[in-house]
XYZ file of C-alpha atoms in Angstrom:
351
model
C -1.936 43.126 23.017
C -0.445 47.021 23.216
C -2.031 47.316 19.621
C -5.340 45.645 20.672
C -6.250 47.477 24.142
C -5.021 50.536 22.141
C -8.367 49.321 19.341
C -10.933 48.803 21.912
C -9.613 51.489 24.316
C -9.918 54.805 22.030
C -12.887 53.338 19.069
C -14.875 51.091 21.780
C -14.639 52.770 24.676
C -15.546 56.008 24.060
C -19.194 54.657 23.785
C -18.967 52.842 27.153
C -20.522 55.144 28.449
C -23.874 56.089 26.405
C -23.721 51.778 26.966
C -23.249 51.107 29.722
C -23.393 54.060 33.009
C -26.292 55.722 30.131
C -24.223 58.397 30.650
C -23.352 60.989 26.557
C -20.176 60.789 25.789
C -19.778 64.186 25.808
C -19.138 64.408 29.743
C -22.613 65.236 30.708
C -21.874 64.489 35.329
C -23.988 62.684 36.906
C -22.380 63.232 41.086
C -22.479 67.466 41.016
C -19.910 70.051 41.150
C -21.269 70.906 44.452
C -21.548 66.707 46.220
C -18.643 66.267 44.365
C -17.287 69.356 46.076
C -17.807 68.456 49.330
C -16.869 64.914 48.915
C -13.086 66.436 48.228
C -13.356 68.795 51.270
C -14.492 65.999 53.806
C -11.729 63.207 52.430
C -9.629 63.393 49.850
C -6.234 65.187 50.825
C -3.819 67.039 48.464
C -1.470 63.773 47.362
C -4.162 62.065 46.146
C -5.278 59.781 49.156
C -8.931 58.977 50.372
C -9.271 58.911 53.876
C -11.334 56.510 55.021
C -12.878 58.812 58.160
C -14.475 55.238 59.848
C -11.420 53.751 60.131
C -8.826 55.269 61.827
C -7.434 57.620 58.783
C -6.308 54.413 56.531
C -6.976 54.237 52.448
C -7.003 50.730 50.701
C -7.653 50.583 47.270
C -11.906 50.141 47.819
C -11.362 53.927 49.303
C -9.244 54.783 45.511
C -10.888 52.753 43.480
C -13.854 55.141 44.599
C -12.288 57.873 44.445
C -11.338 58.040 41.095
C -15.606 56.257 39.759
C -16.742 59.756 41.336
C -14.173 61.231 39.858
C -15.533 60.519 35.754
C -18.689 60.829 37.532
C -18.463 64.299 38.010
C -16.080 65.072 35.147
C -13.235 66.382 36.431
C -10.271 64.952 35.568
C -7.298 66.746 37.442
C -8.727 65.051 40.458
C -9.094 61.942 39.128
C -5.169 61.534 38.264
C -4.059 63.129 40.828
C -6.070 59.790 43.252
C -5.146 57.618 39.982
C -1.127 58.985 40.508
C -0.898 58.150 44.831
C -2.856 54.483 43.554
C -0.489 53.953 41.138
C 2.347 54.435 43.537
C 1.166 53.810 47.323
C -0.495 50.066 47.026
C 0.215 48.981 42.974
C 3.391 48.225 44.825
C 2.651 44.247 44.409
C 4.396 42.330 41.136
C 1.805 40.345 39.760
C -0.405 42.951 38.867
C -2.942 43.818 41.978
C -3.033 47.140 44.171
C -1.795 46.170 48.079
C -4.249 47.011 49.638
C -4.080 48.918 53.181
C -2.349 51.946 53.359
C -1.378 53.155 56.995
C -0.283 57.083 57.706
C 0.535 55.865 60.610
C 3.479 53.585 60.291
C 6.260 52.673 57.904
C 6.436 51.825 55.682
C 3.154 53.219 55.485
C 0.891 49.649 53.564
C 0.235 46.752 56.456
C -1.279 44.132 54.248
C -0.087 43.320 51.236
C -2.332 40.694 50.222
C -5.112 42.726 47.522
C -8.508 43.366 48.148
C -10.407 42.486 44.783
C -13.007 44.730 44.227
C -10.843 47.757 44.885
C -9.088 46.023 42.252
C -12.609 45.831 40.026
C -13.055 49.347 41.893
C -9.365 50.865 40.030
C -9.661 48.660 36.671
C -13.103 50.037 35.720
C -12.512 53.392 36.555
C -9.622 53.678 34.596
C -11.989 52.213 31.943
C -13.842 54.045 32.163
C -11.608 57.711 32.157
C -10.212 56.086 28.891
C -13.927 56.824 26.894
C -14.867 59.889 29.119
C -11.547 61.376 27.836
C -9.576 59.568 26.084
C -6.578 58.677 27.176
C -5.245 55.582 25.978
C -2.603 54.842 28.996
C -5.941 55.030 30.914
C -7.346 52.294 29.189
C -3.856 50.186 28.985
C -3.414 50.393 32.888
C -7.426 49.261 33.270
C -6.501 46.687 31.421
C -3.332 45.473 33.569
C -4.259 45.582 36.299
C -8.089 43.492 34.550
C -6.671 40.685 33.331
C -4.153 40.526 36.535
C -8.037 39.833 38.481
C -9.640 37.505 36.076
C -5.854 35.437 36.309
C -5.306 35.663 40.241
C -9.118 35.663 41.084
C -11.783 33.793 39.247
C -12.040 30.710 39.593
C -13.792 28.019 38.699
C -15.516 24.908 41.800
C -18.192 22.843 41.406
C -19.564 24.086 38.203
C -19.315 27.913 39.312
C -17.283 30.792 38.636
C -16.564 32.195 41.587
C -15.004 35.573 42.380
C -12.717 35.488 44.982
C -11.714 38.298 47.551
C -8.341 37.859 47.271
C -5.622 36.561 45.884
C -4.708 34.239 48.738
C -5.959 33.577 51.570
C -9.444 31.938 50.588
C -9.663 28.859 48.373
C -9.485 25.722 49.117
C -6.112 25.674 49.381
C -5.811 28.008 51.943
C -8.973 26.963 54.467
C -10.084 25.179 55.617
C -14.067 25.680 54.684
C -12.932 27.295 50.736
C -13.618 28.786 48.556
C -14.811 31.586 50.467
C -16.457 34.691 48.351
C -17.870 38.081 49.355
C -20.673 39.013 47.414
C -20.109 42.497 47.826
C -17.412 42.554 45.984
C -19.361 41.764 43.015
C -19.442 45.470 40.932
C -22.441 43.584 38.591
C -21.964 47.117 36.406
C -17.550 47.101 35.728
C -17.803 43.341 34.302
C -19.990 44.381 30.577
C -16.940 47.069 30.782
C -13.634 45.486 31.846
C -14.812 42.336 29.018
C -13.921 45.407 26.180
C -10.281 45.704 27.882
C -9.799 41.833 28.341
C -11.961 39.535 26.495
C -13.572 36.436 28.453
C -16.227 34.147 28.700
C -16.027 34.735 32.755
C -16.704 37.583 32.693
C -20.565 37.213 32.273
C -20.060 33.578 34.756
C -19.109 34.967 37.479
C -22.101 38.095 37.045
C -24.526 35.814 36.429
C -23.564 33.077 38.774
C -22.908 36.013 40.706
C -27.037 36.994 41.143
C -27.635 33.487 42.271
C -25.366 32.831 45.060
C -26.412 36.133 46.120
C -30.628 34.943 45.380
C -28.978 31.225 47.368
C -27.416 33.634 50.238
C -30.320 33.458 52.512
C -29.512 33.578 55.609
C -31.297 33.262 59.186
C -35.352 34.726 58.942
C -34.483 37.638 57.591
C -33.415 35.854 53.987
C -30.565 37.934 54.133
C -26.870 36.717 52.329
C -23.243 37.685 54.501
C -20.835 39.366 54.626
C -18.236 36.537 53.223
C -19.690 32.918 53.039
C -18.241 29.588 52.000
C -19.988 27.216 48.813
C -17.148 24.592 49.693
C -21.146 22.007 50.512
C -24.062 24.501 50.975
C -23.619 27.883 51.640
C -23.282 29.348 54.929
C -21.779 32.040 56.470
C -17.097 31.046 56.557
C -16.170 30.701 59.881
C -13.741 32.701 61.548
C -16.230 35.549 60.279
C -18.536 37.381 61.948
C -22.155 35.677 60.414
C -24.050 38.956 59.913
C -25.451 41.019 57.565
C -23.096 43.714 58.027
C -21.575 46.966 56.168
C -19.707 45.427 53.779
C -23.189 43.540 52.413
C -25.391 46.406 53.049
C -24.117 47.978 49.540
C -25.351 45.265 47.461
C -28.441 46.662 45.936
C -26.703 48.737 45.457
C -24.859 47.550 43.286
C -27.199 45.380 41.819
C -29.461 47.920 41.257
C -27.502 50.593 39.385
C -26.421 47.235 36.956
C -29.450 47.023 36.659
C -29.237 42.926 37.132
C -31.093 40.868 40.054
C -35.017 39.967 39.512
C -37.845 42.659 41.811
C -38.677 39.536 43.718
C -34.501 39.506 44.513
C -34.442 43.093 44.842
C -36.924 43.180 47.580
C -35.819 40.194 49.637
C -33.070 41.771 50.271
C -35.047 45.710 50.818
C -37.560 43.811 53.782
C -34.716 41.567 55.095
C -32.519 45.110 55.749
C -35.086 47.873 56.922
C -35.980 48.642 60.131
C -40.122 49.433 60.608
C -38.182 53.424 61.426
C -37.081 53.482 58.578
C -33.039 53.381 58.811
C -30.735 49.989 57.113
C -29.229 47.738 59.438
C -26.313 45.004 59.654
C -27.923 42.154 61.021
C -26.888 39.560 63.099
C -26.914 35.810 60.749
C -27.918 33.429 63.754
C -30.170 35.326 65.817
C -32.254 37.676 63.103
C -30.762 40.341 66.861
C -30.432 43.854 64.712
C -26.338 44.779 65.365
C -26.563 48.446 64.357
C -28.860 50.880 62.676
C -27.911 52.604 59.788
C -29.308 56.241 60.441
C -27.106 58.062 57.903
C -28.533 59.039 54.231
C -25.954 57.238 52.440
C -26.731 54.098 53.630
C -30.511 54.522 54.198
C -30.749 55.431 50.521
C -29.777 51.897 49.767
C -33.306 49.897 50.617
C -34.556 52.285 49.082
C -33.409 52.285 45.702
C -34.167 48.436 45.922
C -37.770 49.668 46.440
C -37.948 52.064 43.962
C -36.184 49.849 41.168
C -38.561 47.071 42.018
C -41.276 49.362 41.232
C -41.951 50.917 44.368
C -42.138 54.571 45.810
C -40.213 57.295 44.623
C -36.614 58.239 46.582
C -38.170 60.851 49.107
C -36.869 64.732 48.504
C -34.516 64.127 52.106
C -32.049 61.086 51.507
C -31.194 63.449 47.767
C -30.099 65.862 49.478
C -26.492 65.078 49.724
C -23.665 66.458 53.271
C -20.606 63.965 53.674
C -20.289 62.205 56.807
C -18.151 59.335 57.279
C -16.075 57.831 54.109
C -17.837 54.459 53.361
C -22.267 56.422 54.005
C -21.079 59.358 51.547
C -19.315 57.588 48.940
C -22.434 55.007 48.591
C -24.517 57.973 48.056
C -23.454 58.867 45.984
C -23.377 56.401 43.759
C -26.850 56.367 44.715
C -27.579 59.710 43.372
C -25.746 59.265 40.566
C -27.594 56.346 39.275
C -30.082 58.934 39.823
C -29.426 61.523 38.091
C -28.469 59.706 34.467
C -31.987 58.889 34.854
C -33.038 62.244 35.225
C -34.126 61.747 38.796
C -36.135 58.174 38.421
C -35.082 54.810 39.724
C -35.906 52.980 36.290
């Protein structure tokens, strides 16, 4: 296995950036030094921990994965290594190759929930794979392959003729819940799957992506026609029990992931854009039983997502005010940089 990983990492992953993210092997950064410096100052501590400033200053596998990914996009090897070092030491403490999802600076031990969050593991593996190609690092390729293998083994399942990505290794399948399986469609980081397939070849990567797009298209709840954060797919899809029936802070990133991966039809992206956009132009979260607005998301990191969905579907260009990055809270600032990175790769255009 080690020699196979080495061949993929050293010979193939050098071209992954050009093939899958339109970044050349000459290390062209799509996150500017100024934007990355501002992001680091706001959310990265000296030990390599990405701080979720909107969630009690905890850290989690999602944030570490996002930080590693953004460091690659900023072409900053030293910061990547710093964030990866914390992630490897503090979160990769399970015995199955996946990461514990939650780390709290206020408690001892700091890991307060040993369960994984599958999107965090995918983000970490994807960032490592891109870093292996960008900086010619076999150790990153091998670490990415180990995590990707664990994701396939523990969280990708086939049920009822569909390939599903479970949100965690435990707690969401039919053996765990009466309404299981339950999925979180925002955990589908579509652009990562073909890259991880280079490291750990499996037809499951493509089917989880294809079936994931089909699931999102089918998750059209309330008059908003929006997916819920958590969806039971035991029979007819419906918001999962025990969770608020909402298009919430998880689901707002779905159009971003689809746009970055150039997946989903213009009709699907337009539907998501229309459903999540308020008359004011802000994004929103919504109660999917009543269609009522729950939160108005006026932060530019949220507002750029429906704007990007509209733009890639043939609509207007992104307005200049949304192209200006100033960090606010961890989560919208992260989404903002990922959207701006997409635009930078396309010379400021959406297509």
